[in-house]
Each structure stands twice: as structure tokens, then as C-alpha cells.
């Protein structure tokens, strides 16, 4: 099927984008990577009268890292963020999650900000933003405002941007020295959306777990973390046999709502939620131990976080050492190589292999 007739706009400044949005608001859609919007237009699941292509705004492309965290602008493709070593060192969960997003062709075009704005419960990056407590920067003729993740996700395919606003950037906090994170999911084939997935973050204090949260993909409330601190407080991260990991999984299964669709039944999804929660929380705790150990082993004077790759750093930026603890394989270029990327994906428990996926 073909999209219904529409007027195509290609503004060359962010001010011009805001002008068009102020005039056309609910009759217009921003086009970023088009990896969700174009299929929706083609299937006529969306039929805006106007399309505002933002790809002529090079200043909207760039990743910056400062003491607050990692900021990526509206035109940063998934593959660019995935390949950015400084972003990875500052917040490793970004790369870990992006490795699970679709496959290289999609990631080379789709933007991470677009994925967050699209607010698909089956997408990984809304879960990451919700878990880490990031913010979305929105711009309109009325000015700029920061929207906390807690206020951003309103429901499936529904976000907190007003009709006249464009999301110009997203910021996720740096990983703290005592934090660890992990993400895992089950998908039918590589590149497919997850049947269910879990991202988790824990903190350790004096060698034991002090806080634990998890956020869900294709299950539960979009971008809303669940707190496991009560179940897991005091657990030794290295103790895989502690029954409290499974207790956390049981709690998730009994709390997180799951749905039946053509891919899986609700009860199967709930079983995945339980198993993945136990596994991912434990992996996040082990990651926190590795992170803490790497920090104590590292000599003083480690390199500073890189200021910029196109975006402007904040005024009070670049004063903290960066974190170097991760041991994952790293893709080595902006155009992510299939082999580097897929070897990382293949090593996760999903065993995903193949390339077909679908938009929702
Ligand atoms: C075959 C296939 C498989 C996929 N598998 C996965 C997967 O496993 N996991 C996953 O997370 N994603 C998956 N995706 C989606 C992909 O990650 C997209 O990149 C993402 O959903 C949207 O990013 P985009 O830049 O393409 O946005 P677009 O498609 O251009 O836009 C999506 C929506 O967001 C709005 N929008 C985009 N940018 C902005 C902005 N800056 N300000 C305001 N509104 C904006 C648009 O108006 C539209 O409503 C898949 C896509 C395909 C085609």
C-alpha cells in the first residue's frame, strides 16, 4: 500500500521546524529515520497531512558526554550511539540495549530519540530511559523544556510531547561507581522485537546489594521501573545460589502485566518475565562488582570524558573521570559491522539468528 497524499516539508533550521509545528501541530508528523513512521504511513496506520523531515538539520546530530551523562541529539542514529566508546564508558547500558534493537540496516537509519518518542512498548530504548531516569529535551516556539522519563511515557505509542514540540535531545545519567546494569530479552529471531525483555540496574554498598530496579520490554507499563530493593537488599552479588534472585523473578511474574498477542500468550510472557528478571538482576549485580573493582584498580589520571562529537557540552561539563570497567565486545566504527555487532548479540541468551522483524 502507498501512503495517503501529504505535504512534505524540509525545514533547514530548528526555528523553521518549530514554525511549521506551531502552524500545523496535530496535522503534522516529524520524520527522523523513518524506520517506524514510513511503514505506518505505507500501511495507512498513520495518515498525517504533513511530514516534517528533520534530516536537513546537521546541528541536530551529535553525542556529548559530561558529568551529567550522555546526551544524544535528534538525528543520532542507533548505530552511531552504539559505536560510541565514550558513551559506552559513561553509560554501558546504552550499547548493551542498542545491540538488541533490530539489525544493522535499521540501526544505520533509525534514531534513538525517534525510538523513544515513538514509545513502542516492544522497543528497548524507552525501557532504558525509564530505568535510568533520563530526560527528553523538547523545543517549540514557546521555548525549551526538559521532560523527565517518569512524565514522558503516557502509554503505548503515546508520549508527553505537545503537538507543537520536537524532541531535540535525550540525556541519560552516567553510571555511578557502585552501579551495574544488564539487559536481556527473548525474541523469535534476530532483529525481531522482543517477546519479553528486562533491563535492570543495581547499586552495591560495602559489597552487598543496596538497591535494585528493572524495566520491561513488551511487558508491564511502558518505561516504568519496578523496585526490587526490598526483596534483594543485602544479597551478595557473587552468590548465584541465593534464592532471593528467583524470589525477585516470582515477584515480577506476579506484578508485571503481560498480554497475549500473535507472538506469545500472556502466561508464556509471564514465565519469561520471571526467568529474565532473576537472571538480569543477578547479571547487573555482578556488573556492579566488576565496575567497582575496575575503579579501584585503575591508576589515577584516567582520561577525561570526551567533550563532544558535534553537540555542545554543557557549561559545567567534563570534570569527572570516565568509567572503563566494561568487558563487552565493542563495534569499532560508525557503520556498525555485521560481524562485530552480531557476535555480541549471539552471545546473549536469546540465541537470535535471522534478520526479519516487523514494526508495530
Ligand atoms: C524491521 C524493523 C525491525 C525493528 N526492530 C526493532 C527492535 O527490535 N527494537 C526497537 O526498539 N526498534 C525496532 N525497530 C524500530 C527502529 O528502532 C526505529 O529506529 C525507531 O522506532 C524509530 O526511530 P526513527 O528515527 O526511525 O523514527 P521515525 O520512524 O522517523 O519516527 C517514529 C515516530 O517518532 C516521531 N519522531 C521521531 N523523531 C522525532 C523527534 N525528534 N521529535 C518528535 N517526534 C519524533 C515521528 O513523528 C513518528 O511518530 C524496528 C524497525 C523495523 C523497520
Tab-separated table of C-alpha atoms and ligand atoms in Angstrom:
chain	number	residue	atom	x	y	z
A	1	UNK	CA	0.000	0.000	0.000
A	2	UNK	CA	1.100	3.612	-0.523
A	3	UNK	CA	0.857	6.488	1.948
A	4	UNK	CA	-2.072	8.827	1.517
A	5	UNK	CA	-1.323	12.214	-0.044
A	6	UNK	CA	0.624	14.582	2.176
A	7	UNK	CA	2.662	17.760	2.042
A	8	UNK	CA	6.378	17.242	2.538
A	9	UNK	CA	8.317	19.915	4.453
A	10	UNK	CA	12.090	20.046	4.698
A	11	UNK	CA	12.975	22.936	7.008
A	12	UNK	CA	16.615	23.940	7.247
A	13	UNK	CA	16.647	25.253	10.807
A	14	UNK	CA	15.157	24.183	14.091
A	15	UNK	CA	13.324	27.508	14.245
A	16	UNK	CA	11.674	26.674	10.912
A	17	UNK	CA	10.669	23.246	12.260
A	18	UNK	CA	9.072	24.941	15.257
A	19	UNK	CA	7.256	27.377	12.937
A	20	UNK	CA	5.743	24.534	10.927
A	21	UNK	CA	4.808	22.631	14.087
A	22	UNK	CA	3.219	25.750	15.597
A	23	UNK	CA	1.110	26.191	12.456
A	24	UNK	CA	0.226	22.571	11.726
A	25	UNK	CA	0.583	20.775	15.080
A	26	UNK	CA	-1.744	17.781	15.106
A	27	UNK	CA	-1.805	17.616	11.297
A	28	UNK	CA	1.961	17.053	11.087
A	29	UNK	CA	4.450	14.311	11.902
A	30	UNK	CA	8.202	14.694	12.326
A	31	UNK	CA	10.207	12.316	10.115
A	32	UNK	CA	13.569	11.243	11.579
A	33	UNK	CA	14.892	7.819	10.492
A	34	UNK	CA	11.520	6.726	9.145
A	35	UNK	CA	12.010	3.167	10.419
A	36	UNK	CA	8.690	3.198	12.231
A	37	UNK	CA	6.872	6.091	10.580
A	38	UNK	CA	7.325	5.087	6.932
A	39	UNK	CA	5.878	1.564	7.429
A	40	UNK	CA	3.000	3.117	9.367
A	41	UNK	CA	2.340	5.580	6.524
A	42	UNK	CA	2.574	2.815	3.952
A	43	UNK	CA	0.087	0.685	5.853
A	44	UNK	CA	-2.032	3.790	6.475
A	45	UNK	CA	-1.897	3.238	10.212
A	46	UNK	CA	-0.873	6.909	10.261
A	47	UNK	CA	-2.106	9.481	7.762
A	48	UNK	CA	-0.782	12.919	8.683
A	49	UNK	CA	-1.469	15.675	6.165
A	50	UNK	CA	2.104	16.959	6.605
A	51	UNK	CA	5.511	15.383	7.039
A	52	UNK	CA	8.344	17.437	8.531
A	53	UNK	CA	11.657	15.892	7.511
A	54	UNK	CA	14.348	16.942	10.018
A	55	UNK	CA	17.251	15.348	8.162
A	56	UNK	CA	18.435	18.723	6.798
A	57	UNK	CA	19.455	19.864	10.287
A	58	UNK	CA	23.071	18.748	10.796
A	59	UNK	CA	23.214	20.575	14.133
A	60	UNK	CA	20.680	18.045	15.385
A	61	UNK	CA	23.294	15.294	15.033
A	62	UNK	CA	25.773	14.781	17.856
A	63	UNK	CA	26.605	12.971	21.055
A	64	UNK	CA	28.062	14.788	24.037
A	65	UNK	CA	29.229	13.445	27.363
A	66	UNK	CA	29.628	15.447	30.519
A	67	UNK	CA	29.389	14.881	34.233
A	68	UNK	CA	25.615	14.715	33.987
A	69	UNK	CA	25.550	11.922	31.470
A	70	UNK	CA	25.266	11.122	27.792
A	71	UNK	CA	23.240	13.462	25.573
A	72	UNK	CA	22.294	12.383	22.069
A	73	UNK	CA	20.505	14.651	19.653
A	74	UNK	CA	17.521	14.022	17.422
A	75	UNK	CA	19.459	12.790	14.384
A	76	UNK	CA	21.859	10.429	16.158
A	77	UNK	CA	21.339	7.031	14.552
A	78	UNK	CA	21.212	3.930	16.719
A	79	UNK	CA	24.428	2.704	15.032
A	80	UNK	CA	26.347	5.905	15.891
A	81	UNK	CA	25.391	5.729	19.560
A	82	UNK	CA	26.111	2.007	19.621
A	83	UNK	CA	29.606	2.584	18.234
A	84	UNK	CA	30.484	5.499	20.515
A	85	UNK	CA	33.073	4.263	23.005
A	86	UNK	CA	32.849	7.327	25.231
A	87	UNK	CA	29.102	6.993	25.525
A	88	UNK	CA	29.620	3.323	26.339
A	89	UNK	CA	32.106	4.096	29.072
A	90	UNK	CA	29.833	6.722	30.593
A	91	UNK	CA	26.677	4.589	30.449
A	92	UNK	CA	27.256	0.994	29.276
A	93	UNK	CA	23.571	0.104	29.241
A	94	UNK	CA	23.154	2.175	26.060
A	95	UNK	CA	25.305	-0.115	23.943
A	96	UNK	CA	24.035	-3.252	25.609
A	97	UNK	CA	20.465	-2.289	24.766
A	98	UNK	CA	21.181	-0.954	21.271
A	99	UNK	CA	22.732	-4.298	20.329
A	100	UNK	CA	19.253	-5.733	20.747
A	101	UNK	CA	17.479	-3.122	18.598
A	102	UNK	CA	16.558	-4.581	15.205
A	103	UNK	CA	19.546	-5.257	12.918
A	104	UNK	CA	22.259	-3.087	11.329
A	105	UNK	CA	20.251	-1.801	8.365
A	106	UNK	CA	17.544	-0.471	10.640
A	107	UNK	CA	20.042	0.858	13.168
A	108	UNK	CA	22.004	2.710	10.488
A	109	UNK	CA	18.914	4.803	9.730
A	110	UNK	CA	16.665	4.756	12.815
A	111	UNK	CA	17.355	7.317	15.525
A	112	UNK	CA	17.437	6.629	19.242
A	113	UNK	CA	15.477	9.787	20.013
A	114	UNK	CA	12.878	8.710	17.423
A	115	UNK	CA	12.581	5.323	19.097
A	116	UNK	CA	11.985	6.961	22.475
A	117	UNK	CA	9.418	9.393	21.050
A	118	UNK	CA	7.676	6.560	19.211
A	119	UNK	CA	7.051	4.966	22.648
A	120	UNK	CA	6.588	1.417	21.464
A	121	UNK	CA	6.300	-0.940	24.477
A	122	UNK	CA	8.214	-3.524	22.423
A	123	UNK	CA	11.207	-1.197	21.946
A	124	UNK	CA	14.279	-1.356	24.146
A	125	UNK	CA	15.207	2.316	24.436
A	126	UNK	CA	12.070	3.559	26.242
A	127	UNK	CA	12.760	0.895	28.880
A	128	UNK	CA	16.361	2.086	29.160
A	129	UNK	CA	15.334	5.735	29.508
A	130	UNK	CA	12.745	4.855	32.159
A	131	UNK	CA	15.143	2.629	34.086
A	132	UNK	CA	17.985	5.153	34.126
A	133	UNK	CA	15.713	8.111	34.828
A	134	UNK	CA	16.770	10.157	31.811
A	135	UNK	CA	15.204	13.281	30.341
A	136	UNK	CA	13.890	14.354	26.953
A	137	UNK	CA	14.554	17.913	25.782
A	138	UNK	CA	11.604	19.350	23.880
A	139	UNK	CA	11.641	22.523	21.799
A	140	UNK	CA	8.847	24.652	20.371
A	141	UNK	CA	8.221	28.309	19.627
A	142	UNK	CA	7.319	28.571	23.319
A	143	UNK	CA	10.846	27.602	24.364
A	144	UNK	CA	12.787	24.565	25.586
A	145	UNK	CA	11.801	22.240	28.416
A	146	UNK	CA	13.203	19.063	29.922
A	147	UNK	CA	10.715	16.224	30.411
A	148	UNK	CA	11.615	13.537	32.951
A	149	UNK	CA	11.174	9.941	31.799
A	150	UNK	CA	8.547	9.477	34.514
A	151	UNK	CA	6.392	12.120	32.798
A	152	UNK	CA	7.312	11.278	29.232
A	153	UNK	CA	5.744	7.879	28.631
A	154	UNK	CA	1.965	8.170	28.673
A	155	UNK	CA	1.093	4.817	27.108
A	156	UNK	CA	1.679	2.673	24.015
A	157	UNK	CA	2.708	4.951	21.121
A	158	UNK	CA	1.858	7.972	23.247
A	159	UNK	CA	4.421	10.354	24.682
A	160	UNK	CA	4.456	13.608	26.603
A	161	UNK	CA	5.469	15.872	23.705
A	162	UNK	CA	2.931	18.596	22.934
A	163	UNK	CA	1.676	18.874	19.347
A	164	UNK	CA	3.933	21.844	18.629
A	165	UNK	CA	7.082	20.295	20.144
A	166	UNK	CA	10.002	18.435	18.653
A	167	UNK	CA	12.323	16.283	20.784
A	168	UNK	CA	15.774	17.762	20.188
A	169	UNK	CA	17.803	15.578	22.552
A	170	UNK	CA	17.740	12.901	25.217
A	171	UNK	CA	20.076	12.706	28.220
A	172	UNK	CA	20.743	9.588	30.281
A	173	UNK	CA	22.764	9.765	33.501
A	174	UNK	CA	26.284	8.417	33.795
A	175	UNK	CA	26.755	5.113	35.541
A	176	UNK	CA	27.825	5.724	39.129
A	177	UNK	CA	30.929	3.963	40.518
A	178	UNK	CA	28.845	1.488	42.527
A	179	UNK	CA	26.229	0.806	39.863
A	180	UNK	CA	25.815	-2.075	37.481
A	181	UNK	CA	23.347	-2.795	34.718
A	182	UNK	CA	22.266	-5.535	32.350
A	183	UNK	CA	19.624	-6.220	29.717
A	184	UNK	CA	18.393	-9.412	28.130
A	185	UNK	CA	15.415	-10.461	26.085
A	186	UNK	CA	13.828	-13.332	24.238
A	187	UNK	CA	12.981	-12.732	20.575
A	188	UNK	CA	11.854	-15.237	17.986
A	189	UNK	CA	14.560	-14.221	15.516
A	190	UNK	CA	17.447	-11.799	15.479
A	191	UNK	CA	16.094	-8.343	14.622
A	192	UNK	CA	12.591	-9.120	15.797
A	193	UNK	CA	11.015	-7.177	18.596
A	194	UNK	CA	11.355	-8.974	21.919
A	195	UNK	CA	8.614	-11.305	23.092
A	196	UNK	CA	9.742	-10.105	26.517
A	197	UNK	CA	12.800	-8.286	27.793
A	198	UNK	CA	14.206	-6.873	31.010
A	199	UNK	CA	16.719	-4.100	31.726
A	200	UNK	CA	17.994	-3.820	35.288
A	201	UNK	CA	20.157	-1.529	37.362
A	202	UNK	CA	21.542	-2.215	40.839
A	203	UNK	CA	23.736	-0.409	43.353
A	204	UNK	CA	26.070	-2.100	45.773
A	205	UNK	CA	27.327	-0.692	49.062
A	206	UNK	CA	30.021	-2.447	51.136
A	207	UNK	CA	29.967	-5.389	48.760
A	208	UNK	CA	26.251	-6.146	49.054
A	209	UNK	CA	23.272	-5.090	47.033
A	210	UNK	CA	21.579	-1.918	48.260
A	211	UNK	CA	19.048	-1.007	45.538
A	212	UNK	CA	17.666	-2.841	42.512
A	213	UNK	CA	15.213	-1.787	39.795
A	214	UNK	CA	14.104	-3.271	36.489
A	215	UNK	CA	12.159	-2.031	33.487
A	216	UNK	CA	10.362	-4.179	30.946
A	217	UNK	CA	10.133	-4.575	27.183
A	218	UNK	CA	6.888	-5.987	25.722
A	219	UNK	CA	5.515	-6.330	29.254
A	220	UNK	CA	4.310	-4.064	32.033
A	221	UNK	CA	3.910	-0.320	31.897
A	222	UNK	CA	5.983	1.449	29.274
A	223	UNK	CA	9.179	2.944	30.716
A	224	UNK	CA	8.095	2.452	34.334
A	225	UNK	CA	10.677	0.764	36.564
A	226	UNK	CA	9.780	-1.785	39.217
A	227	UNK	CA	11.651	-1.688	42.535
A	228	UNK	CA	13.192	-4.945	43.825
A	229	UNK	CA	15.132	-3.388	46.672
A	230	UNK	CA	13.062	-4.983	49.430
A	231	UNK	CA	13.496	-8.488	48.041
A	232	UNK	CA	17.183	-8.184	47.278
A	233	UNK	CA	18.690	-5.822	49.833
A	234	UNK	CA	21.859	-7.310	51.345
A	235	UNK	CA	22.302	-10.055	48.743
A	236	UNK	CA	25.898	-10.908	47.874
A	237	UNK	CA	26.158	-10.111	44.116
A	238	UNK	CA	28.549	-13.024	43.605
A	239	UNK	CA	26.186	-15.576	45.155
A	240	UNK	CA	24.281	-17.066	42.235
A	241	UNK	CA	22.594	-19.609	44.515
A	242	UNK	CA	20.827	-17.104	46.744
A	243	UNK	CA	17.109	-17.918	46.475
A	244	UNK	CA	16.257	-14.224	46.519
A	245	UNK	CA	17.116	-13.861	42.802
A	246	UNK	CA	14.294	-16.265	41.999
A	247	UNK	CA	12.072	-14.552	44.566
A	248	UNK	CA	12.575	-11.333	42.615
A	249	UNK	CA	11.568	-13.187	39.440
A	250	UNK	CA	8.452	-14.545	41.144
A	251	UNK	CA	7.539	-11.058	42.343
A	252	UNK	CA	7.904	-9.720	38.803
A	253	UNK	CA	5.770	-12.518	37.377
A	254	UNK	CA	3.027	-11.761	39.918
A	255	UNK	CA	3.192	-7.982	39.419
A	256	UNK	CA	4.040	-7.205	35.802
A	257	UNK	CA	1.056	-7.311	33.471
A	258	UNK	CA	1.521	-9.243	30.257
A	259	UNK	CA	-0.678	-9.595	27.210
A	260	UNK	CA	-1.496	-12.283	24.707
A	261	UNK	CA	-0.806	-11.493	21.042
A	262	UNK	CA	0.110	-13.407	17.915
A	263	UNK	CA	3.675	-13.918	19.177
A	264	UNK	CA	3.068	-15.308	22.671
A	265	UNK	CA	0.454	-16.000	25.310
A	266	UNK	CA	0.268	-13.913	28.438
A	267	UNK	CA	1.256	-16.870	30.632
A	268	UNK	CA	4.338	-17.627	28.500
A	269	UNK	CA	5.340	-13.948	28.665
A	270	UNK	CA	4.947	-14.022	32.439
A	271	UNK	CA	7.252	-17.027	32.665
A	272	UNK	CA	9.813	-15.169	30.578
A	273	UNK	CA	9.434	-12.122	32.823
A	274	UNK	CA	10.189	-14.267	35.909
A	275	UNK	CA	13.200	-16.046	34.429
A	276	UNK	CA	14.672	-12.923	32.808
A	277	UNK	CA	14.176	-10.790	35.920
A	278	UNK	CA	16.133	-13.213	38.115
A	279	UNK	CA	18.884	-13.560	35.516
A	280	UNK	CA	19.226	-9.896	34.589
A	281	UNK	CA	19.172	-8.580	38.165
A	282	UNK	CA	21.942	-11.024	39.070
A	283	UNK	CA	23.955	-10.035	35.999
A	284	UNK	CA	23.507	-6.338	36.858
A	285	UNK	CA	24.785	-7.046	40.378
A	286	UNK	CA	27.852	-8.840	39.017
A	287	UNK	CA	28.369	-5.883	36.675
A	288	UNK	CA	28.313	-3.544	39.678
A	289	UNK	CA	31.032	-5.639	41.330
A	290	UNK	CA	33.151	-5.505	38.168
A	291	UNK	CA	32.580	-1.765	37.884
A	292	UNK	CA	33.625	-1.156	41.488
A	293	UNK	CA	36.674	-3.426	41.125
A	294	UNK	CA	37.783	-1.761	37.891
A	295	UNK	CA	37.609	1.648	39.553
A	296	UNK	CA	39.777	0.637	42.466
A	297	UNK	CA	42.338	-0.999	40.142
A	298	UNK	CA	42.547	1.894	37.703
A	299	UNK	CA	45.536	4.211	38.108
A	300	UNK	CA	44.843	7.871	38.780
A	301	UNK	CA	44.714	10.286	35.918
A	302	UNK	CA	42.462	8.357	33.617
A	303	UNK	CA	41.376	10.210	30.502
A	304	UNK	CA	38.622	12.758	30.784
A	305	UNK	CA	35.281	12.180	29.133
A	306	UNK	CA	35.328	13.431	25.591
A	307	UNK	CA	33.598	16.772	25.312
A	308	UNK	CA	31.865	16.481	22.034
A	309	UNK	CA	31.147	14.780	18.781
A	310	UNK	CA	29.115	17.530	17.233
A	311	UNK	CA	26.892	18.583	20.109
A	312	UNK	CA	27.826	21.277	22.563
A	313	UNK	CA	28.824	20.178	26.056
A	314	UNK	CA	27.031	21.742	28.990
A	315	UNK	CA	28.748	24.666	30.640
A	316	UNK	CA	29.778	22.770	33.763
A	317	UNK	CA	30.872	19.670	31.932
A	318	UNK	CA	33.800	17.321	31.775
A	319	UNK	CA	35.124	17.200	35.260
A	320	UNK	CA	34.698	13.544	36.118
A	321	UNK	CA	36.794	10.540	35.198
A	322	UNK	CA	35.138	8.127	32.866
A	323	UNK	CA	34.313	4.570	33.640
A	324	UNK	CA	36.281	1.888	31.918
A	325	UNK	CA	35.046	-1.252	33.507
A	326	UNK	CA	33.113	-2.908	30.775
A	327	UNK	CA	34.347	-6.025	29.121
A	328	UNK	CA	31.863	-6.408	26.296
A	329	UNK	CA	32.921	-6.665	22.675
A	330	UNK	CA	32.862	-3.259	21.029
A	331	UNK	CA	31.845	-2.496	17.485
A	332	UNK	CA	34.576	-0.345	16.057
A	333	UNK	CA	33.028	2.024	13.568
A	334	UNK	CA	30.035	4.266	12.987
A	335	UNK	CA	28.706	1.992	10.263
A	336	UNK	CA	28.432	-0.987	12.583
A	337	UNK	CA	29.850	-4.117	11.089
A	338	UNK	CA	27.521	-7.059	10.933
A	339	UNK	CA	30.045	-9.415	12.449
A	340	UNK	CA	31.077	-7.334	15.444
A	341	UNK	CA	27.538	-6.491	16.215
A	342	UNK	CA	26.069	-9.891	15.694
A	343	UNK	CA	28.723	-11.676	17.686
A	344	UNK	CA	27.661	-9.601	20.656
A	345	UNK	CA	24.011	-10.343	20.016
A	346	UNK	CA	24.675	-14.011	19.506
A	347	UNK	CA	26.347	-14.217	22.866
A	348	UNK	CA	23.231	-13.237	24.693
A	349	UNK	CA	20.799	-15.814	25.860
A	350	UNK	CA	18.262	-15.195	23.115
A	351	UNK	CA	20.272	-17.043	20.514
A	352	UNK	CA	18.578	-14.813	17.943
A	353	UNK	CA	19.520	-15.525	14.371
A	354	UNK	CA	17.923	-14.045	11.275
A	355	UNK	CA	17.002	-10.612	10.148
A	356	UNK	CA	13.307	-10.253	9.729
A	357	UNK	CA	11.334	-8.062	12.043
A	358	UNK	CA	8.216	-6.035	11.985
A	359	UNK	CA	7.023	-2.690	13.129
A	360	UNK	CA	4.004	-2.282	15.289
B	1	LIG	C1	12.097	-4.357	10.535
B	1	LIG	C2	12.214	-3.466	11.761
B	1	LIG	C3	12.577	-4.028	12.971
B	1	LIG	C4	12.680	-3.217	14.105
B	1	LIG	N1	13.036	-3.803	15.290
B	1	LIG	C5	13.148	-3.034	16.385
B	1	LIG	C6	13.532	-3.593	17.640
B	1	LIG	O1	13.798	-4.788	17.780
B	1	LIG	N2	13.606	-2.756	18.703
B	1	LIG	C7	13.330	-1.420	18.606
B	1	LIG	O2	13.414	-0.713	19.603
B	1	LIG	N3	13.000	-0.857	17.444
B	1	LIG	C8	12.900	-1.622	16.335
B	1	LIG	N4	12.563	-1.026	15.141
B	1	LIG	C9	12.279	0.442	15.099
B	1	LIG	C10	13.549	1.274	14.941
B	1	LIG	O3	14.325	1.138	16.114
B	1	LIG	C11	13.285	2.768	14.707
B	1	LIG	O4	14.525	3.342	14.586
B	1	LIG	C12	12.548	3.565	15.784
B	1	LIG	O5	11.328	3.005	16.129
B	1	LIG	C13	12.138	4.972	15.356
B	1	LIG	O6	13.197	5.780	15.011
B	1	LIG	P1	13.156	6.612	13.654
B	1	LIG	O7	14.246	7.588	13.744
B	1	LIG	O8	13.154	5.667	12.504
B	1	LIG	O9	11.750	7.389	13.784
B	1	LIG	P2	10.607	7.675	12.691
B	1	LIG	O10	10.134	6.393	12.105
B	1	LIG	O11	11.103	8.723	11.761
B	1	LIG	O12	9.504	8.286	13.652
B	1	LIG	C14	8.835	7.483	14.600
B	1	LIG	C15	7.838	8.365	15.364
B	1	LIG	O13	8.527	9.267	16.204
B	1	LIG	C16	8.274	10.626	15.807
B	1	LIG	N5	9.561	11.312	15.907
B	1	LIG	C17	10.766	10.837	15.508
B	1	LIG	N6	11.733	11.688	15.865
B	1	LIG	C18	11.131	12.719	16.494
B	1	LIG	C19	11.606	13.917	17.107
B	1	LIG	N7	12.911	14.207	17.160
B	1	LIG	N8	10.715	14.750	17.675
B	1	LIG	C20	9.384	14.478	17.644
B	1	LIG	N9	8.879	13.350	17.079
B	1	LIG	C21	9.750	12.489	16.520
B	1	LIG	C22	7.700	10.540	14.408
B	1	LIG	O14	6.853	11.633	14.126
B	1	LIG	C23	6.952	9.224	14.462
B	1	LIG	O15	5.720	9.403	15.108
B	1	LIG	C24	12.434	-1.819	14.007
B	1	LIG	C25	12.094	-1.252	12.771
B	1	LIG	C26	11.971	-2.065	11.653
B	1	LIG	C27	11.584	-1.435	10.339
